[in-house]
Amino acid sequence: MIDEGVTKWIVNFLKARKYRVRVNGSYSGWHNVTSEITQGSVLGPILFLIYINDLVDSCGSYCDMYIFADDAKFYRHIEHPEDQKFLHY
């Protein structure tokens, strides 16, 4: 069981994140982060492992997948028209 405080900490880490870019000493405006985990973060590797393990468990029966490092490729051989409906879930 995960402690409620830990769960809150992870949620706060992931929501309402912003970034900006610095080039030659000049900064861009702030932009919302809509996906991914900040590189170099402490939680990044742990959250990736949780995500990738759940991904395999939850999608494995609907399709086949190749996983290497931080990349995942999903595929399904379509042999009958009914096979394609699994890809819509």
PDB file of C-alpha atoms in Angstrom:
ATOM      1  CA  MET A   1       0.000   0.000   0.000  1.00  0.00           C
ATOM      2  CA  ILE A   2       1.375   3.416  -0.950  1.00  0.00           C
ATOM      3  CA  ASP A   3       1.264   6.146   1.676  1.00  0.00           C
ATOM      4  CA  GLU A   4      -1.217   8.948   0.865  1.00  0.00           C
ATOM      5  CA  GLY A   5       1.519  11.547   1.334  1.00  0.00           C
ATOM      6  CA  VAL A   6       3.715   9.850  -1.276  1.00  0.00           C
ATOM      7  CA  THR A   7       0.817   9.715  -3.721  1.00  0.00           C
ATOM      8  CA  LYS A   8       0.143  13.440  -3.214  1.00  0.00           C
ATOM      9  CA  TRP A   9       3.824  14.218  -3.728  1.00  0.00           C
ATOM     10  CA  ILE A  10       3.905  12.322  -7.051  1.00  0.00           C
ATOM     11  CA  VAL A  11       0.672  13.956  -8.276  1.00  0.00           C
ATOM     12  CA  ASN A  12       2.016  17.430  -7.427  1.00  0.00           C
ATOM     13  CA  PHE A  13       5.260  16.586  -9.230  1.00  0.00           C
ATOM     14  CA  LEU A  14       3.389  15.663 -12.415  1.00  0.00           C
ATOM     15  CA  LYS A  15       0.691  18.350 -12.652  1.00  0.00           C
ATOM     16  CA  ALA A  16       0.938  21.966 -13.776  1.00  0.00           C
ATOM     17  CA  ARG A  17       4.576  21.703 -14.878  1.00  0.00           C
ATOM     18  CA  LYS A  18       6.110  24.436 -17.028  1.00  0.00           C
ATOM     19  CA  TYR A  19       9.347  24.837 -18.946  1.00  0.00           C
ATOM     20  CA  ARG A  20      11.328  27.477 -20.801  1.00  0.00           C
ATOM     21  CA  VAL A  21      14.408  27.422 -22.991  1.00  0.00           C
ATOM     22  CA  ARG A  22      17.598  29.488 -22.702  1.00  0.00           C
ATOM     23  CA  VAL A  23      19.636  30.252 -25.820  1.00  0.00           C
ATOM     24  CA  ASN A  24      22.699  32.525 -25.630  1.00  0.00           C
ATOM     25  CA  GLY A  25      21.531  33.979 -22.321  1.00  0.00           C
ATOM     26  CA  SER A  26      18.010  34.801 -23.549  1.00  0.00           C
ATOM     27  CA  TYR A  27      14.976  32.970 -22.184  1.00  0.00           C
ATOM     28  CA  SER A  28      11.804  31.972 -24.009  1.00  0.00           C
ATOM     29  CA  GLY A  29       8.408  32.369 -22.417  1.00  0.00           C
ATOM     30  CA  TRP A  30       7.028  29.696 -20.105  1.00  0.00           C
ATOM     31  CA  HIS A  31       5.101  26.805 -21.710  1.00  0.00           C
ATOM     32  CA  ASN A  32       2.998  24.013 -20.204  1.00  0.00           C
ATOM     33  CA  VAL A  33       4.479  20.522 -20.146  1.00  0.00           C
ATOM     34  CA  THR A  34       1.826  18.293 -21.679  1.00  0.00           C
ATOM     35  CA  SER A  35       3.686  14.968 -21.521  1.00  0.00           C
ATOM     36  CA  GLU A  36       6.825  13.240 -20.317  1.00  0.00           C
ATOM     37  CA  ILE A  37       8.863  13.439 -17.138  1.00  0.00           C
ATOM     38  CA  THR A  38      11.570  16.031 -16.661  1.00  0.00           C
ATOM     39  CA  GLN A  39      14.984  14.632 -17.572  1.00  0.00           C
ATOM     40  CA  GLY A  40      17.373  14.389 -14.677  1.00  0.00           C
ATOM     41  CA  SER A  41      14.583  14.203 -12.126  1.00  0.00           C
ATOM     42  CA  VAL A  42      14.745  11.856  -9.168  1.00  0.00           C
ATOM     43  CA  LEU A  43      11.272  10.457  -9.822  1.00  0.00           C
ATOM     44  CA  GLY A  44      11.725  10.035 -13.574  1.00  0.00           C
ATOM     45  CA  PRO A  45      13.295   6.554 -13.620  1.00  0.00           C
ATOM     46  CA  ILE A  46      10.885   5.202 -10.987  1.00  0.00           C
ATOM     47  CA  LEU A  47       7.808   6.564 -12.776  1.00  0.00           C
ATOM     48  CA  PHE A  48       9.088   5.206 -16.095  1.00  0.00           C
ATOM     49  CA  LEU A  49       9.429   1.704 -14.631  1.00  0.00           C
ATOM     50  CA  ILE A  50       5.930   1.860 -13.180  1.00  0.00           C
ATOM     51  CA  TYR A  51       4.534   3.097 -16.506  1.00  0.00           C
ATOM     52  CA  ILE A  52       6.334   0.601 -18.729  1.00  0.00           C
ATOM     53  CA  ASN A  53       5.431  -2.389 -16.532  1.00  0.00           C
ATOM     54  CA  ASP A  54       1.764  -1.385 -16.439  1.00  0.00           C
ATOM     55  CA  LEU A  55       1.830  -0.770 -20.173  1.00  0.00           C
ATOM     56  CA  VAL A  56       2.856  -4.360 -20.888  1.00  0.00           C
ATOM     57  CA  ASP A  57       0.336  -5.771 -18.405  1.00  0.00           C
ATOM     58  CA  SER A  58      -2.608  -3.711 -19.648  1.00  0.00           C
ATOM     59  CA  CYS A  59      -2.005  -3.902 -23.414  1.00  0.00           C
ATOM     60  CA  GLY A  60      -0.470  -7.349 -23.814  1.00  0.00           C
ATOM     61  CA  SER A  61      -3.715  -9.175 -24.568  1.00  0.00           C
ATOM     62  CA  TYR A  62      -4.791  -6.708 -27.305  1.00  0.00           C
ATOM     63  CA  CYS A  63      -1.586  -6.457 -29.272  1.00  0.00           C
ATOM     64  CA  ASP A  64       2.023  -7.532 -29.493  1.00  0.00           C
ATOM     65  CA  MET A  65       4.765  -5.118 -28.568  1.00  0.00           C
ATOM     66  CA  TYR A  66       8.461  -4.606 -28.830  1.00  0.00           C
ATOM     67  CA  ILE A  67      10.104  -2.748 -25.956  1.00  0.00           C
ATOM     68  CA  PHE A  68      13.685  -1.540 -25.976  1.00  0.00           C
ATOM     69  CA  ALA A  69      15.108   1.008 -23.518  1.00  0.00           C
ATOM     70  CA  ASP A  70      12.568   3.856 -23.465  1.00  0.00           C
ATOM     71  CA  ASP A  71      10.781   2.988 -26.697  1.00  0.00           C
ATOM     72  CA  ALA A  72       7.676   0.840 -27.188  1.00  0.00           C
ATOM     73  CA  LYS A  73       6.138  -0.290 -30.466  1.00  0.00           C
ATOM     74  CA  PHE A  74       2.658  -1.819 -30.569  1.00  0.00           C
ATOM     75  CA  TYR A  75       1.378  -3.907 -33.427  1.00  0.00           C
ATOM     76  CA  ARG A  76      -1.307  -6.422 -34.286  1.00  0.00           C
ATOM     77  CA  HIS A  77      -1.619  -8.600 -37.348  1.00  0.00           C
ATOM     78  CA  ILE A  78      -4.965  -7.926 -39.000  1.00  0.00           C
ATOM     79  CA  GLU A  79      -6.211 -11.131 -40.568  1.00  0.00           C
ATOM     80  CA  HIS A  80      -9.965 -10.586 -40.256  1.00  0.00           C
ATOM     81  CA  PRO A  81     -12.068  -7.399 -40.093  1.00  0.00           C
ATOM     82  CA  GLU A  82     -12.913  -8.156 -36.453  1.00  0.00           C
ATOM     83  CA  ASP A  83      -9.198  -8.052 -35.536  1.00  0.00           C
ATOM     84  CA  GLN A  84      -8.991  -4.317 -36.109  1.00  0.00           C
ATOM     85  CA  LYS A  85     -11.554  -3.486 -33.428  1.00  0.00           C
ATOM     86  CA  PHE A  86      -8.980  -4.407 -30.763  1.00  0.00           C
ATOM     87  CA  LEU A  87      -6.819  -1.508 -31.909  1.00  0.00           C
ATOM     88  CA  HIS A  88      -9.586   1.014 -31.178  1.00  0.00           C
ATOM     89  CA  TYR A  89      -9.594   0.420 -27.413  1.00  0.00           C
TER      90      TYR A  89
END
